[in-house]
Structures are given as C-alpha cells and as structure tokens.
Coordinates of C-alpha atoms in Angstrom, one line a residue:
X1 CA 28.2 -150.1 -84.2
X2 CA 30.1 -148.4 -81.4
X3 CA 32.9 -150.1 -79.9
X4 CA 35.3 -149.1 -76.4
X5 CA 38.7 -150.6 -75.6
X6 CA 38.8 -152.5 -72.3
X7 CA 41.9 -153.6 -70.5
X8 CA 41.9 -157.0 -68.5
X9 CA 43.7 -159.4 -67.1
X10 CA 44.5 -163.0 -67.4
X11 CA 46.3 -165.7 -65.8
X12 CA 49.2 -167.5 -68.0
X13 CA 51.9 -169.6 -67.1
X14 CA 55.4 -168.7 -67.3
X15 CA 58.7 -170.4 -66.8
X16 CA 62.3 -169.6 -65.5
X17 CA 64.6 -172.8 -65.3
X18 CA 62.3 -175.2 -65.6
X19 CA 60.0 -174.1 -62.8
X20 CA 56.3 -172.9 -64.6
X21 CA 54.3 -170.0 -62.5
X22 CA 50.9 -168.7 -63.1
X23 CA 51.3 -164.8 -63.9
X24 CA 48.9 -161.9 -64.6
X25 CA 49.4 -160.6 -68.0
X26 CA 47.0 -157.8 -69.5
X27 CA 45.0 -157.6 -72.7
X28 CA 42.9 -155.2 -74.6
X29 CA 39.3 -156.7 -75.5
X30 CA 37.2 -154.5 -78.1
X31 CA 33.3 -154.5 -76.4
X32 CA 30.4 -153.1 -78.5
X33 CA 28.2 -150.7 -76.5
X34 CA 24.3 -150.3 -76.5
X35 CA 22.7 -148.1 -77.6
X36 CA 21.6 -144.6 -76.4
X37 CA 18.7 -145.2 -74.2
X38 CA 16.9 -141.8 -75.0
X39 CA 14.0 -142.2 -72.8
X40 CA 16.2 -142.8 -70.2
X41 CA 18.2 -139.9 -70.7
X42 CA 15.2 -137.7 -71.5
X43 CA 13.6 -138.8 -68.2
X44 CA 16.5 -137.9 -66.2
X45 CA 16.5 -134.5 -67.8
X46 CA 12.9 -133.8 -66.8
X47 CA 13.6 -134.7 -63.0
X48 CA 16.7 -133.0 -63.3
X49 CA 14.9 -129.7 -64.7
X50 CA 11.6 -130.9 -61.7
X51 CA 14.5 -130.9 -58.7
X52 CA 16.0 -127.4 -60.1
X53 CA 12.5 -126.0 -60.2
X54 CA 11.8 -127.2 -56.6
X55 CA 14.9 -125.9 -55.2
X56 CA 14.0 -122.3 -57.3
X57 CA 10.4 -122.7 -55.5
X58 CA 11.6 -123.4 -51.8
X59 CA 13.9 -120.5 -52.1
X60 CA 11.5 -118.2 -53.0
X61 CA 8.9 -118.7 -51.1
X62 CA 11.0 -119.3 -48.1
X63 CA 12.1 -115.4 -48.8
X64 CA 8.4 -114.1 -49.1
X65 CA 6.9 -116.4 -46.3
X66 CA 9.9 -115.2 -44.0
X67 CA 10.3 -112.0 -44.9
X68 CA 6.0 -112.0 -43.5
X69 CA 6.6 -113.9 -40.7
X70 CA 9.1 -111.5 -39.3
X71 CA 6.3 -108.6 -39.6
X72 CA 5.5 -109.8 -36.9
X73 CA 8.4 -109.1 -34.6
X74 CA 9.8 -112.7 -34.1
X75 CA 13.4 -113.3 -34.4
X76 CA 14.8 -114.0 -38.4
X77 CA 16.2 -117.3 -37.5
X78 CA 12.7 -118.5 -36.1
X79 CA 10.0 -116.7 -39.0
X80 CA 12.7 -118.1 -41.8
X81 CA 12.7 -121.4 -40.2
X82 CA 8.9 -121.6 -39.8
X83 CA 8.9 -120.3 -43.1
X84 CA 10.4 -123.6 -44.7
X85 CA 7.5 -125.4 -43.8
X86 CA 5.6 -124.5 -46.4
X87 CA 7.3 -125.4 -49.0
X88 CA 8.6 -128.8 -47.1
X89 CA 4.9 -130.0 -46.4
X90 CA 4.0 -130.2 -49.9
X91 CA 7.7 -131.3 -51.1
X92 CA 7.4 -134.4 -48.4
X93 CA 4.0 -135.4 -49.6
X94 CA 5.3 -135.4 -53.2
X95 CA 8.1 -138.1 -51.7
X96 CA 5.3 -140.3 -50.3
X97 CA 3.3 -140.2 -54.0
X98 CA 6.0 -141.3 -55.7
X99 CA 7.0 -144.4 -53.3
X100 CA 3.2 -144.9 -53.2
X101 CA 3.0 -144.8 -57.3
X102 CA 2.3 -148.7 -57.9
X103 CA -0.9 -148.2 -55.5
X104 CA -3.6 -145.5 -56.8
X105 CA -5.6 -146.0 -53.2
X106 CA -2.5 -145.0 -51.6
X107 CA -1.3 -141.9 -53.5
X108 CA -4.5 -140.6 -52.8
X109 CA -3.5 -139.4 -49.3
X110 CA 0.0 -138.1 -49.7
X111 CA -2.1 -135.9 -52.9
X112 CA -4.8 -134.5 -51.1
X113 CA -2.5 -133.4 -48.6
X114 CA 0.1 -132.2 -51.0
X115 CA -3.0 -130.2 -52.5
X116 CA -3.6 -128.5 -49.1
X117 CA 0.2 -127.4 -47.9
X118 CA 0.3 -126.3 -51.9
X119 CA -2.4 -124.0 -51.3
X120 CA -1.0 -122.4 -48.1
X121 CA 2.2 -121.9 -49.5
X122 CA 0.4 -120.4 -52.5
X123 CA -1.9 -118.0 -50.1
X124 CA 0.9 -117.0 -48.0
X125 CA 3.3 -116.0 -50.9
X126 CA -0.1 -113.8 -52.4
X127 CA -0.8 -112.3 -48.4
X128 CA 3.2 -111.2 -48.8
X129 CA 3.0 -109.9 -52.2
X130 CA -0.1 -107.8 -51.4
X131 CA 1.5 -106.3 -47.9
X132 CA 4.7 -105.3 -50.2
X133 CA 2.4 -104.0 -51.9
X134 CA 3.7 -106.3 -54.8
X135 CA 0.5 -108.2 -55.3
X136 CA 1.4 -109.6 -59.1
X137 CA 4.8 -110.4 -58.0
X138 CA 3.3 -112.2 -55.2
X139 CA 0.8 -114.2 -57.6
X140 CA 3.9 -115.4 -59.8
X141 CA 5.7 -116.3 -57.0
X142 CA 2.6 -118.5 -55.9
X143 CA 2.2 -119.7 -59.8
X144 CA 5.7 -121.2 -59.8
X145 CA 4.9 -123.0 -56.8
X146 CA 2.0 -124.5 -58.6
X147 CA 3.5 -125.2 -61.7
X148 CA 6.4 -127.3 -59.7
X149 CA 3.7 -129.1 -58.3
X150 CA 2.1 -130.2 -61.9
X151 CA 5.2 -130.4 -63.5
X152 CA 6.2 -133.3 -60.6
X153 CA 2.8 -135.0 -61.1
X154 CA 3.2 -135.4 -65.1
X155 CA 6.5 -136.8 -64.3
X156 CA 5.3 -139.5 -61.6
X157 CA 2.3 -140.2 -63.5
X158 CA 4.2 -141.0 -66.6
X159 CA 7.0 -143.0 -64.6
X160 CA 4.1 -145.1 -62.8
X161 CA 3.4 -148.2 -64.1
X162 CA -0.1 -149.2 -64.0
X163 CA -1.0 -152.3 -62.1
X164 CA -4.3 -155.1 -63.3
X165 CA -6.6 -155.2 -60.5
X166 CA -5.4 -159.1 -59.9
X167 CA -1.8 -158.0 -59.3
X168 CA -3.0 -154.8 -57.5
X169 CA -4.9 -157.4 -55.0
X170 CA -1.8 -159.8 -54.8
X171 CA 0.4 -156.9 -54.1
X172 CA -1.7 -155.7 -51.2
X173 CA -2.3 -159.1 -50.0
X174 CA 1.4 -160.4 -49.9
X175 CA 2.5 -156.2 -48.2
X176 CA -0.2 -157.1 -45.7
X177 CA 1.3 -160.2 -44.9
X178 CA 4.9 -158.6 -44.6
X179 CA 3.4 -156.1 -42.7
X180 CA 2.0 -158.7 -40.1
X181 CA 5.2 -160.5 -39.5
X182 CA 6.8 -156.9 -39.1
X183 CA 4.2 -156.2 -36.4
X184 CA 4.5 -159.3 -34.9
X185 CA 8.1 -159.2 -34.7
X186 CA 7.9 -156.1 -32.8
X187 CA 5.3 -157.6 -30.4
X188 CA 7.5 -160.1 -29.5
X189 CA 9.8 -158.2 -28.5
X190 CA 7.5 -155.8 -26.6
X191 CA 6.7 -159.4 -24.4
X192 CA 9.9 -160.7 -24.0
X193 CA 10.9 -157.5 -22.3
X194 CA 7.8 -157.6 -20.2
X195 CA 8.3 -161.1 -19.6
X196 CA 11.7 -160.4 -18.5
X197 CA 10.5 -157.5 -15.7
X198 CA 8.2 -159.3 -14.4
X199 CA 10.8 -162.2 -14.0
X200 CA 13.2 -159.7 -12.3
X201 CA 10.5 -158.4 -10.0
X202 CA 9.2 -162.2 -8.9
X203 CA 13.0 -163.1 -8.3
X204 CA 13.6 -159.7 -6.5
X205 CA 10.5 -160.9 -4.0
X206 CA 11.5 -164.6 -3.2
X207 CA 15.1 -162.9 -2.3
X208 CA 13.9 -160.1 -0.4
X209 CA 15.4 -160.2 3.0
X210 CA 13.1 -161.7 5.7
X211 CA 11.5 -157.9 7.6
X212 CA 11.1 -159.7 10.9
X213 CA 14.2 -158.7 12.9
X214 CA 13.8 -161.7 15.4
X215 CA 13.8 -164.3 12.2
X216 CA 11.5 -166.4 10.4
X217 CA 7.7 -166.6 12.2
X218 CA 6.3 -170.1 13.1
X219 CA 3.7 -171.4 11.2
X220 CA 0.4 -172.1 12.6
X221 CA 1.2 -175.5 13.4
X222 CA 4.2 -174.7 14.8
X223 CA 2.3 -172.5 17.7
X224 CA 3.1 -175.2 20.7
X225 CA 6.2 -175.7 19.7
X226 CA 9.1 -174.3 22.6
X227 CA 12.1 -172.6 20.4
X228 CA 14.9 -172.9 21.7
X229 CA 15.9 -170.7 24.7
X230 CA 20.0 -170.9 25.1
X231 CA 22.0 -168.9 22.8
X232 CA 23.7 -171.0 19.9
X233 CA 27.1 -170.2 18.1
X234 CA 26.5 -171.8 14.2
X235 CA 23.8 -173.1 12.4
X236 CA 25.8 -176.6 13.3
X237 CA 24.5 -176.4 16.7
X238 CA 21.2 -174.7 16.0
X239 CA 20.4 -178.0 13.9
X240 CA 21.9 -180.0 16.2
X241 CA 19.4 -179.0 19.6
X242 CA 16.3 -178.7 17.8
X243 CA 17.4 -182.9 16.2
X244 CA 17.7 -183.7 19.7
X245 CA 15.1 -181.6 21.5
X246 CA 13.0 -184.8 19.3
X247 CA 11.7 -182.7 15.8
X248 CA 13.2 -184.7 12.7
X249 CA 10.8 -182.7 10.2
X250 CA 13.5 -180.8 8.0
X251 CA 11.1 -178.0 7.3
X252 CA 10.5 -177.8 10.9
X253 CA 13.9 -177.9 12.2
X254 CA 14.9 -175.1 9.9
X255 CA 12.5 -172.7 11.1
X256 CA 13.1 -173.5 14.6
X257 CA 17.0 -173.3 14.4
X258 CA 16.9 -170.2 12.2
X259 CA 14.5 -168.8 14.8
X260 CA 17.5 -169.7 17.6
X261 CA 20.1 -168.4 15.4
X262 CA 18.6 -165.1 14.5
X263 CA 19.0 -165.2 10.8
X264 CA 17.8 -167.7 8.2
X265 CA 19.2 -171.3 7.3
X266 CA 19.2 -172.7 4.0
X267 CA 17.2 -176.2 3.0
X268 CA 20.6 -177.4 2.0
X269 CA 22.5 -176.9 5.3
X270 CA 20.0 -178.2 7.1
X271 CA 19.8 -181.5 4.8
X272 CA 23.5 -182.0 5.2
X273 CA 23.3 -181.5 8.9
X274 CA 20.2 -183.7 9.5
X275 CA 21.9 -186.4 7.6
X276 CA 25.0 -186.5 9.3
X277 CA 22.7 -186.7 12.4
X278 CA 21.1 -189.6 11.2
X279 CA 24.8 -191.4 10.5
X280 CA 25.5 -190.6 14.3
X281 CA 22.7 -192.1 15.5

C-alpha cells in the first residue's frame, strides 16, 4: 500500500513560570493513498486527445474556409472571421449534447443541428480543396472534421449515464417545476415595474398643475355662486370673506377663496382657518 507524509498542526499547552499557553506545534502523519483510478485517468486522456483534435479541426478549416471566403474580395479580417463559424456552430451544439446527456429527447436537437453545421463545414472545406485545385486535400481536411465529431459522440455517449423511464419522468417533472418558479420570478418582476409606472404616471396626474390661469373652475353647483370681487393679500383673508360672505362648506370655501386668490388652497389650510373661524365666533 502507498503511503505520503503530511505535515499538521496541533494545539499543546506549554508553560513558562508557572503560567500554561496553548501553542501550535507541528507533526508528521503517514496517510495511505487510493488507488489509481484508471478509468478516470483514461477518460481524461480521451477528452484531452477530443479538445486537441477540435482545436487541430477549427484551425484548419478556419484556414480553407477563409482562405475561400476572401476569393471573393472581402477584407481578411472579415472572410476569416466568418470563416470561424463553421467550425463554432457545430462545436457549440456539441456543448449543449453534453449538458443535455441525462435527457435523450433533449440531445436530440443540439445533434441534428450539430449534423447540419458538420456538413457545411465539411462542403465548404471540399468546395476550397477543389478551387485550389487540391480536391483530396480538401476531402481529408473535411474527414478530420468528421472524425472530431464521432470521436466526441463515443466519448459523451460512454460518459452518459442512462436514466429508467420513472426517473427520466421525475427529472422532467421536478426541471419543469424549477423552470416555472424561474418564470414566475421573472414575471414578477416584469409587474412590479409596471406597477410602479403606472403609479408614477397616476401620481404625476393628481399633481399636475391646475391649466386654468384664472384658478380652479366652479362646480356645477357652484354656478350662482358670486366669487369674490376685491382683491385679497393671503389665503388667511381669502378664507376669511368667503366664511363671512355666509358659505361654511369647506369644500366650497376652498374653491371660492382659491378662485379670489389666483392659485390653489390646500384642504388643510382651509380646515385650520375655518376652525379658528368657528372659535371666533
């Protein structure tokens, strides 16, 4: 059995003239290891020698697809650019089969895609190897492509676990239920910022600023009612004539002493005015 040296620490008590003092001190512990986990190892090679391939296969078609693109006059940087999409449709879709592993419905889509950018990366590697007039070069290029692409699917399929159908359906059951409260989170929040502009634009109205220069209009009811003619300093005074030309109504009195002021009154003035009218009287 294998064995490695570790150095820790521990807490020990030591004591100078009498008084005692809790002290590191260090200390060497033999710990057996485990064993070698081959498959692990060996499984890490393979994706190791799969992420080297890829990188080999966007390189190279990149190159081709580029070097075909700029045939047709458009800058480097753009047809080399373009170019990378290719290889990256097919790479990306690859990504999404192997989150989507523990579902077979699901990898279905990200495959069949993956299928389709494959194949135009594949044609347009052959179209570029047959203008260079390099067609078998261009059909190796397009083979290693391929063979990246099988030699990724071995590895996810052997990687996958297969689910039973009963825990396939509990796992789609309890994502769909995530799912929902992730959805519904994010419509709550879409109506509480709704909720909140139309709160802003309701307050924004009931503060708007009265457009009638000459102050606040009478109500029907109000039509036989005289305002008042002579001009008044404060809202004091504007209260004060329309109390003693005989209207007690509060609501009244403000409209009619905001009318003989020229701008508007508050409820609340007019209550404290009114009721130290009343204590007067």
């Amino acid at each position: 059995m294998r064995i490695r040296t570790e150095r820790r620490e521990r807490l020990v008590p030591h004591t100078i003239d009498g008084e005692t003092k809790l002290v590191k001190d260090e200390y060497d512990v033999e710990v057996p290891l485990p064993p070698r986990d081959w498959d692990h190892i060996v499984l890490t090679g393979a994706l190791a020698v799969v992420a080297v391939g890829l990188g080999i296969v966007i390189v190279w078609s990149t190159s081709s697809i580029g070097n075909l693109l700029v045939r047709t006059k458009v800058s480097e940087v753009v047809a080399y650019a373009a170019a990378t999409g290719f290889s990256l449709g097919w790479i990306v879709c690859m990504a999404l089969e192997w989150l989507a592993r523990y579902d077979p419905a699901g990898v279905r889509r990200p495959r069949s895609a993956g299928h389709v950018f494959l194949a135009a990366d594949m044609a347009a590697v052959c179209v570029h190897g047959w203008l260079a007039d390099t067609f078998a070069v261009g059909v190796i290029g397009a083979v290693l492509s391929g063979g990246a692409k099988a030699l990724y699917t071995l590895v996810l399929d052997h990687q996958a676990a297969p689910l039973d159908a009963r825990t396939q359906q509990w796992v789609a059951i309890k994502r769909a239920e995530v799912g929902g409260r992730l959805a519904l989170g994010a419509a709550r929040r879409q109506l509480t910022r709704v909720e909140s502009r139309a709160a802003a634009e309701e307050a924004a109205i009931r503060t708007a600023p009265d457009t009638d220069p000459d102050g606040p209009d009478l109500d029907e009811g109000d039509a036989e009612v005289v305002p008042i003619k002579r001009p008044v300093k404060d809202a004091k005074a504007a209260v004060k004539d329309v109390w003693d030309s005989g209207f007690h109504d509060e609501d009244l009195i403000r409209r009619l002493a905001s009318k003989a002021l020229g701008r508007e009154i508050s409820a609340e003035t007019v209550s404290r005015y009114v009721r130290a009218l009343k204590v007067g009287a």
